[in-house]
Amino acid sequence: MARIVMKFGGTSVANLERIHNVARHVKREVDAGHEVAVVVSAMSGKTNELVDWVQNMPKVAGAASPFYDAREYDAIVASGEQVTSGLLAIALQSLGINARSWQGWQIAIKTDNAHGAARIQEIDGSEIIRRMGEGQVAVVAGFQGIGPDNRIATLGRGGSDTSAVAIAAGVKADRCDIYTDVDGVYTTDPRIEPKARRLKKVAFEEMLEMASLGAKVLQVRSVELAMVHKVRTFVRSSFEDPDAPGMGDVLNPPGTLICDEEEIVEQEVVTGIAYAKDEAQISLRRLADRPGVSAAIFGPMAESHINVDMIVQNISEDGSKTDMTFTVPSGDVDKALKVLSDNQETIGFDVLQSEKGLVKVSVIGIGMRSHAGVAATAFRALAEKGINIKAITTSEIKISILIDGPYAELAVRTLHSCYGLDKA
């Protein structure tokens, strides 16, 4: 017998028929004798609808400002998961399973006060553990908790993944199964490279890099939590037949296991290729090369909540001037340019330039720690395809390369092939 947390995303619970199918997945685990908690997202498209209502209410009311109370935003958008949890509890009860729904505040999942993007601080899993021990399935509304102001607080987009991993840690689950519309983590996006392979195991660190660098399978914060608490996490498909062979395997069900590096016996040099579209590059020309100039640039950017990546600095021959280039999401370019222009006197640059429509392609693998020449292989392969590299950043287990947007798919396929990821 195992203690399992199962999480189902929006496409998995998009309508009543799919919620019934989810109930069949849960029943399979209950019938096998496991203790089960389920975390659900809102039905597909529902959160977008609720957010749209919130954003349009000030306009309809004739308010002079488009801003709204973030606490009321949370109260509204959290209702989507509440509906799903209740419906799944009813579906399970209809199958003869003892189940009840839980809202985030009832557990309680305690968060900080950052409404709309709250972070989980504490979970008391004792009552759910007691109920599971009595044979009851806990159906938990994901994406939400309760802030120190005693108000509902939501965890930001993708927060149901974070809820599931946090609850798995809180109840000391044997594993956390993240059910989604794909059947695992692939070496790259199969829509770009049909030869992409599903991975059996991925280390927490690799998955963290893949999630932060463009892979959409798991939310970054959920991987961080899983790594800190060593929660074995399976990425699985909710669209497979719940009663198909192997679906009830306790140790190795179908899908991809996200786990500690020590569990991976045969480590590949490169595990996967990730990419992130809609990157933009900003360059500050002829800056004074003096202490504090970087702080003058990136301090105001951080205060404006602009995420900066791939920082490159070039110093002039005489050492008196420097150029600073970095990337931001394309959607943040205008805000970033305004922040920099407003602080031009403090920073002291001569020219401010920007370029949109770029793509960041990343090579990821824990095996890179012990193998030389990984970067050279990438640079050589891209050069042979005539792909120009605009910027490069590296870490122990990843290389990120900035290129022009039109070359994205060619670059992904080229790198996937040159590291042999297209071979079984």
Coordinates of C-alpha atoms in Angstrom, one line a residue:
M1 CA 0.0 0.0 0.0
A2 CA 1.2 3.5 -0.9
R3 CA 0.2 7.0 -0.2
I4 CA -0.4 8.9 -3.5
V5 CA -1.2 12.4 -4.5
M6 CA -2.8 12.7 -7.9
K7 CA -3.0 16.0 -9.8
F8 CA -5.2 16.7 -12.8
G9 CA -4.9 19.8 -15.0
G10 CA -7.5 21.8 -16.8
T11 CA -7.7 19.7 -20.0
S12 CA -8.1 16.6 -17.9
V13 CA -11.2 18.0 -16.2
A14 CA -12.5 20.1 -19.1
N15 CA -16.0 18.6 -19.0
L16 CA -18.2 16.2 -17.0
E17 CA -17.1 13.2 -19.2
R18 CA -13.5 13.9 -18.5
I19 CA -14.1 14.4 -14.8
H20 CA -15.7 11.0 -14.8
N21 CA -12.6 9.6 -16.5
V22 CA -10.5 11.2 -13.8
A23 CA -12.7 9.5 -11.2
R24 CA -11.9 6.1 -12.9
H25 CA -8.1 6.9 -12.5
V26 CA -8.6 7.6 -8.8
K27 CA -10.8 4.5 -8.3
R28 CA -8.0 2.3 -9.8
E29 CA -5.6 3.5 -7.1
V30 CA -8.2 3.2 -4.3
D31 CA -9.2 -0.3 -5.4
A32 CA -5.5 -1.2 -5.2
G33 CA -5.6 -0.3 -1.5
H34 CA -3.7 3.0 -1.7
E35 CA -4.4 6.1 0.4
V36 CA -5.2 8.8 -2.1
A37 CA -5.5 12.6 -2.2
V38 CA -6.4 14.4 -5.5
V39 CA -5.6 18.0 -6.5
V40 CA -7.5 19.5 -9.3
S41 CA -7.3 22.6 -11.6
A42 CA -10.2 24.6 -12.9
M43 CA -11.9 23.2 -16.0
S44 CA -10.1 24.2 -19.2
G45 CA -10.7 27.9 -20.1
K46 CA -12.5 28.7 -16.8
T47 CA -9.7 30.6 -15.2
N48 CA -9.3 32.7 -18.3
E49 CA -13.0 33.5 -18.2
L50 CA -12.8 34.5 -14.6
V51 CA -9.7 36.7 -15.1
D52 CA -11.5 38.4 -18.0
W53 CA -14.5 39.2 -15.8
V54 CA -12.2 40.7 -13.1
Q55 CA -10.3 42.8 -15.6
N56 CA -13.5 44.1 -17.3
M57 CA -15.5 44.9 -14.2
P58 CA -13.8 48.3 -13.6
K59 CA -14.5 49.3 -17.2
V60 CA -18.2 48.3 -17.0
A61 CA -18.5 50.2 -13.7
G62 CA -17.0 53.3 -15.4
A63 CA -14.0 53.5 -13.1
A64 CA -11.3 56.0 -14.0
S65 CA -8.6 53.4 -13.2
P66 CA -8.4 49.8 -14.6
F67 CA -6.8 48.6 -11.3
Y68 CA -8.7 46.3 -8.9
D69 CA -8.2 44.8 -5.4
A70 CA -5.9 41.7 -5.8
R71 CA -7.7 40.1 -2.8
E72 CA -11.0 40.2 -4.7
Y73 CA -9.2 38.9 -7.8
D74 CA -8.1 35.8 -5.7
A75 CA -11.6 35.3 -4.3
I76 CA -13.0 35.2 -7.9
V77 CA -10.4 33.1 -9.8
A78 CA -10.1 30.6 -7.0
S79 CA -13.8 29.6 -7.6
G80 CA -12.8 27.6 -10.7
E81 CA -11.0 25.0 -8.7
Q82 CA -13.7 24.9 -6.1
V83 CA -16.2 23.8 -8.8
T84 CA -14.0 21.1 -10.1
S85 CA -13.2 19.7 -6.7
G86 CA -16.9 19.4 -5.8
L87 CA -17.8 17.8 -9.2
L88 CA -15.0 15.2 -8.8
A89 CA -16.1 14.4 -5.3
I90 CA -19.6 13.8 -6.6
A91 CA -18.2 11.6 -9.5
L92 CA -16.2 9.5 -7.0
Q93 CA -19.2 9.2 -4.7
S94 CA -21.2 8.0 -7.7
L95 CA -18.6 5.2 -8.1
G96 CA -19.1 4.1 -4.5
I97 CA -15.9 5.8 -3.2
N98 CA -15.9 7.8 0.1
A99 CA -14.7 11.2 -1.0
R100 CA -15.0 14.9 0.0
S101 CA -13.8 18.2 -1.4
W102 CA -11.4 20.5 0.4
Q103 CA -10.6 24.1 -0.3
G104 CA -7.1 25.5 0.3
W105 CA -8.2 27.4 3.4
Q106 CA -9.8 24.3 5.0
I107 CA -6.6 22.2 5.1
A108 CA -5.0 24.9 5.7
I109 CA -2.5 25.7 3.0
K110 CA -0.9 28.8 4.5
T111 CA 0.7 31.3 2.1
D112 CA 2.4 34.7 2.2
N113 CA 0.4 37.9 1.5
A114 CA 1.3 38.2 -2.2
H115 CA -2.2 37.9 -3.6
G116 CA -2.2 36.6 -7.2
A117 CA 1.3 35.1 -6.8
A118 CA 1.4 33.8 -3.3
R119 CA 4.0 31.3 -2.1
I120 CA 3.2 28.4 0.2
Q121 CA 4.7 28.7 3.6
E122 CA 3.2 25.9 5.6
I123 CA 0.7 22.9 5.3
D124 CA -0.8 21.0 8.1
G125 CA -1.6 17.6 6.5
S126 CA -2.6 15.9 9.8
E127 CA -6.4 16.0 9.1
I128 CA -6.1 14.8 5.6
I129 CA -3.7 12.0 6.7
R130 CA -6.3 10.9 9.3
R131 CA -9.1 10.9 6.7
M132 CA -7.0 9.0 4.2
G133 CA -6.3 6.4 6.9
E134 CA -10.0 5.9 7.3
G135 CA -10.4 5.3 3.5
Q136 CA -11.6 8.7 2.4
V137 CA -10.3 10.4 -0.7
A138 CA -9.4 14.0 -0.3
V139 CA -10.3 16.1 -3.4
V140 CA -8.3 19.3 -3.0
A141 CA -8.9 22.6 -4.9
G142 CA -5.4 23.4 -6.3
F143 CA -3.9 26.9 -7.0
Q144 CA -5.0 28.3 -3.6
G145 CA -4.3 28.8 0.0
I146 CA -5.0 31.3 2.8
G147 CA -2.9 34.3 3.4
P148 CA -2.0 35.9 6.8
D149 CA -4.8 38.4 6.3
N150 CA -7.2 35.4 6.5
R151 CA -8.2 35.9 2.8
I152 CA -8.0 33.4 -0.1
A153 CA -4.6 33.7 -1.9
T154 CA -3.9 32.1 -5.3
L155 CA -0.5 30.8 -6.3
G156 CA -0.1 32.2 -9.8
R157 CA -0.6 30.4 -13.1
G158 CA 0.3 26.7 -12.9
G159 CA -0.2 26.8 -9.2
S160 CA -2.1 23.5 -9.0
D161 CA 1.2 21.7 -9.7
T162 CA 2.7 23.5 -6.8
S163 CA -0.3 22.7 -4.6
A164 CA 0.0 19.0 -5.5
V165 CA 3.7 18.7 -4.7
A166 CA 3.4 20.7 -1.5
I167 CA 0.5 18.5 -0.3
A168 CA 2.5 15.4 -1.2
A169 CA 5.4 16.8 0.9
G170 CA 2.9 17.7 3.7
V171 CA 1.3 14.2 3.9
K172 CA 4.6 12.4 3.3
A173 CA 3.3 10.8 0.1
D174 CA 5.3 8.0 -1.6
R175 CA 4.8 9.7 -4.9
C176 CA 3.0 12.6 -6.7
D177 CA 1.4 11.8 -10.0
I178 CA 0.9 14.9 -12.3
Y179 CA -1.7 14.0 -14.9
T180 CA -1.7 16.2 -18.0
D181 CA -2.4 16.1 -21.7
V182 CA 1.0 14.6 -22.5
D183 CA 2.3 11.2 -21.4
G184 CA 5.6 12.3 -20.0
V185 CA 8.7 14.6 -20.5
Y186 CA 10.3 14.4 -23.9
T187 CA 13.8 15.1 -25.1
T188 CA 12.3 18.1 -26.9
D189 CA 9.0 19.4 -28.2
P190 CA 7.5 16.5 -30.4
R191 CA 5.7 19.1 -32.4
I192 CA 9.0 20.4 -33.6
E193 CA 11.0 17.2 -33.7
P194 CA 8.9 14.1 -34.4
K195 CA 11.9 11.9 -33.3
A196 CA 11.7 13.3 -29.8
R197 CA 11.7 10.4 -27.2
R198 CA 9.9 10.2 -23.9
L199 CA 12.3 10.0 -21.0
K200 CA 11.9 7.4 -18.3
K201 CA 13.7 9.4 -15.6
V202 CA 14.8 13.1 -15.3
A203 CA 16.7 14.5 -12.4
F204 CA 15.1 17.3 -10.4
E205 CA 17.9 19.8 -11.5
E206 CA 17.4 18.9 -15.1
M207 CA 13.6 19.3 -14.9
L208 CA 14.1 22.6 -13.1
E209 CA 16.2 23.9 -16.0
M210 CA 13.9 22.5 -18.6
A211 CA 10.8 24.1 -16.9
S212 CA 12.5 27.5 -16.5
L213 CA 13.9 27.5 -20.0
G214 CA 10.7 26.9 -21.9
A215 CA 9.4 23.3 -21.3
K216 CA 5.7 23.6 -20.4
V217 CA 5.2 20.3 -18.8
L218 CA 5.6 21.4 -15.1
Q219 CA 5.5 24.7 -13.3
V220 CA 8.9 25.8 -12.1
R221 CA 7.9 26.3 -8.5
S222 CA 6.5 22.8 -8.3
V223 CA 9.8 21.3 -9.4
E224 CA 11.7 23.5 -6.8
L225 CA 9.4 22.1 -4.1
A226 CA 9.8 18.6 -5.3
M227 CA 13.6 18.9 -5.3
V228 CA 13.7 20.5 -1.8
H229 CA 11.4 17.8 -0.2
K230 CA 12.6 15.0 -2.5
V231 CA 9.1 14.2 -3.7
R232 CA 9.2 11.5 -6.4
T233 CA 7.0 13.0 -9.1
F234 CA 5.6 11.2 -12.2
V235 CA 4.3 13.1 -15.2
R236 CA 1.5 10.9 -16.7
S237 CA -1.3 11.2 -19.3
S238 CA -4.9 11.4 -18.1
F239 CA -6.1 10.4 -21.5
E240 CA -4.7 6.8 -21.3
D241 CA -7.3 4.2 -20.4
P242 CA -7.4 4.1 -16.6
D243 CA -7.4 0.2 -16.7
A244 CA -4.7 -0.2 -19.4
P245 CA -1.8 -2.6 -18.5
G246 CA 0.8 -1.1 -16.2
M247 CA -1.3 1.9 -15.2
G248 CA -1.6 0.6 -11.6
D249 CA 2.2 -0.1 -11.2
V250 CA 3.2 1.3 -7.8
L251 CA 6.9 1.8 -8.5
N252 CA 7.1 2.6 -12.2
P253 CA 3.8 3.6 -13.8
P254 CA 3.8 4.8 -17.4
G255 CA 5.2 8.3 -17.8
T256 CA 8.4 10.1 -16.7
L257 CA 9.8 10.0 -13.2
I258 CA 11.2 13.3 -11.8
C259 CA 13.6 12.1 -9.1
D260 CA 16.9 12.6 -7.3
E261 CA 20.0 12.3 -9.4
E262 CA 21.1 9.3 -7.4
E263 CA 18.2 7.2 -8.8
I264 CA 19.4 7.7 -12.4
V265 CA 22.0 4.9 -13.0
E266 CA 22.8 5.6 -16.7
Q267 CA 23.3 9.4 -17.0
E268 CA 23.2 10.7 -20.6
V269 CA 25.5 13.7 -21.4
V270 CA 22.5 15.7 -22.7
T271 CA 19.0 14.9 -21.6
G272 CA 16.9 17.4 -23.6
I273 CA 16.6 20.5 -25.7
A274 CA 14.3 23.3 -24.5
Y275 CA 13.4 26.6 -26.2
A276 CA 11.7 29.8 -25.2
K277 CA 10.2 32.1 -27.9
D278 CA 9.5 35.8 -27.6
E279 CA 12.8 36.8 -26.1
A280 CA 14.1 40.4 -26.6
Q281 CA 17.6 41.8 -26.3
I282 CA 18.4 45.2 -24.8
S283 CA 21.8 46.8 -25.2
L284 CA 23.3 49.8 -23.4
R285 CA 26.2 51.3 -25.3
R286 CA 29.3 53.2 -24.0
L287 CA 28.7 52.9 -20.2
A288 CA 31.3 54.1 -17.8
D289 CA 33.2 51.1 -16.5
R290 CA 32.9 51.8 -12.8
P291 CA 31.8 50.0 -9.6
G292 CA 28.0 50.2 -9.2
V293 CA 27.0 50.5 -12.8
S294 CA 25.4 47.0 -12.9
A295 CA 23.4 47.8 -9.7
A296 CA 22.2 51.0 -11.3
I297 CA 20.9 49.0 -14.3
F298 CA 19.5 45.9 -12.7
G299 CA 18.2 47.4 -9.4
P300 CA 15.4 49.5 -11.0
M301 CA 14.6 46.5 -13.3
A302 CA 14.1 44.2 -10.3
E303 CA 12.0 46.8 -8.5
S304 CA 9.8 46.9 -11.6
H305 CA 9.5 43.0 -11.6
I306 CA 11.2 42.6 -14.9
N307 CA 12.9 39.3 -15.3
V308 CA 16.4 39.7 -16.8
D309 CA 18.4 36.8 -18.3
M310 CA 21.6 36.2 -20.4
I311 CA 23.7 39.2 -19.3
V312 CA 26.8 39.9 -21.5
Q313 CA 29.3 42.7 -20.9
N314 CA 32.0 43.8 -23.3
I315 CA 34.7 46.2 -22.1
S316 CA 36.4 48.6 -24.5
E317 CA 40.1 48.3 -25.3
D318 CA 41.3 51.0 -23.0
G319 CA 39.0 49.8 -20.2
S320 CA 37.1 53.1 -19.8
K321 CA 33.8 52.2 -21.4
T322 CA 31.7 49.0 -21.5
D323 CA 28.6 47.7 -23.4
M324 CA 26.0 45.8 -21.4
T325 CA 23.6 43.5 -23.2
F326 CA 20.8 41.3 -21.7
T327 CA 17.5 39.6 -22.5
V328 CA 14.0 40.1 -21.2
P329 CA 10.6 38.6 -22.3
S330 CA 9.3 40.5 -25.3
G331 CA 6.3 41.6 -23.4
D332 CA 8.5 43.5 -20.9
V333 CA 10.5 45.4 -23.5
D334 CA 8.6 48.6 -23.4
K335 CA 8.5 48.7 -19.6
A336 CA 12.2 47.9 -19.4
L337 CA 13.1 50.7 -21.9
K338 CA 11.1 53.2 -19.9
V339 CA 12.8 52.1 -16.7
L340 CA 16.2 52.5 -18.3
S341 CA 15.4 55.8 -19.9
D342 CA 14.1 57.2 -16.6
N343 CA 17.4 56.2 -14.9
Q344 CA 19.7 57.2 -17.8
E345 CA 21.4 59.9 -15.8
T346 CA 22.2 57.5 -12.9
I347 CA 23.3 54.7 -15.2
G348 CA 25.2 56.9 -17.7
F349 CA 24.8 55.2 -21.1
D350 CA 25.1 56.9 -24.5
V351 CA 22.8 54.7 -26.6
L352 CA 19.9 52.4 -25.8
Q353 CA 19.0 49.7 -28.3
S354 CA 16.5 46.8 -28.4
E355 CA 15.6 43.9 -30.6
K356 CA 12.5 41.6 -30.4
G357 CA 11.7 38.3 -32.0
L358 CA 14.6 36.3 -30.6
V359 CA 14.6 32.7 -29.3
K360 CA 16.6 31.1 -26.5
V361 CA 17.5 27.5 -27.2
S362 CA 19.0 25.5 -24.3
V363 CA 20.9 22.2 -24.1
I364 CA 20.4 20.5 -20.7
G365 CA 22.0 17.5 -19.0
I366 CA 23.5 16.5 -15.7
G367 CA 26.1 14.5 -17.6
M368 CA 27.6 17.8 -18.8
R369 CA 29.4 18.1 -15.5
S370 CA 31.8 15.4 -16.3
H371 CA 32.1 15.7 -20.1
A372 CA 34.1 18.2 -22.1
G373 CA 33.3 19.6 -25.5
V374 CA 29.5 19.7 -25.1
A375 CA 29.3 23.4 -25.9
A376 CA 31.8 23.1 -28.9
T377 CA 29.5 20.4 -30.4
A378 CA 26.5 22.8 -30.3
F379 CA 28.4 25.7 -31.7
R380 CA 29.8 23.6 -34.6
A381 CA 26.4 22.1 -35.4
L382 CA 24.7 25.5 -35.5
A383 CA 27.5 27.0 -37.6
E384 CA 27.2 24.3 -40.2
K385 CA 23.5 25.3 -40.5
G386 CA 24.3 28.9 -40.9
I387 CA 22.7 29.9 -37.6
N388 CA 24.3 33.0 -36.0
I389 CA 24.6 33.1 -32.2
K390 CA 23.8 36.4 -30.5
A391 CA 24.6 35.5 -26.9
I392 CA 25.6 32.5 -24.8
T393 CA 25.1 31.7 -21.1
T394 CA 26.2 28.5 -19.4
S395 CA 25.8 26.7 -16.0
E396 CA 27.0 23.4 -14.8
I397 CA 24.2 21.5 -16.5
K398 CA 23.0 23.8 -19.3
I399 CA 24.0 25.9 -22.3
S400 CA 21.6 28.6 -23.5
I401 CA 22.0 30.2 -26.9
L402 CA 20.2 33.2 -28.2
I403 CA 19.4 33.2 -31.9
D404 CA 17.0 34.9 -34.4
G405 CA 13.4 33.7 -34.2
P406 CA 13.1 32.2 -37.7
Y407 CA 15.8 29.7 -37.0
A408 CA 14.2 28.3 -33.8
E409 CA 12.9 25.0 -35.2
L410 CA 16.0 24.3 -37.3
A411 CA 18.2 25.0 -34.2
V412 CA 16.1 22.6 -32.0
R413 CA 16.2 19.8 -34.6
T414 CA 19.9 20.3 -35.2
L415 CA 20.9 20.2 -31.6
H416 CA 18.5 17.3 -30.9
S417 CA 20.3 15.3 -33.6
C418 CA 23.9 16.3 -33.0
Y419 CA 23.7 14.9 -29.4
G420 CA 22.0 11.6 -30.6
L421 CA 18.7 12.3 -28.8
D422 CA 16.8 11.1 -31.8
K423 CA 18.2 7.5 -31.4
A424 CA 16.4 5.0 -29.2

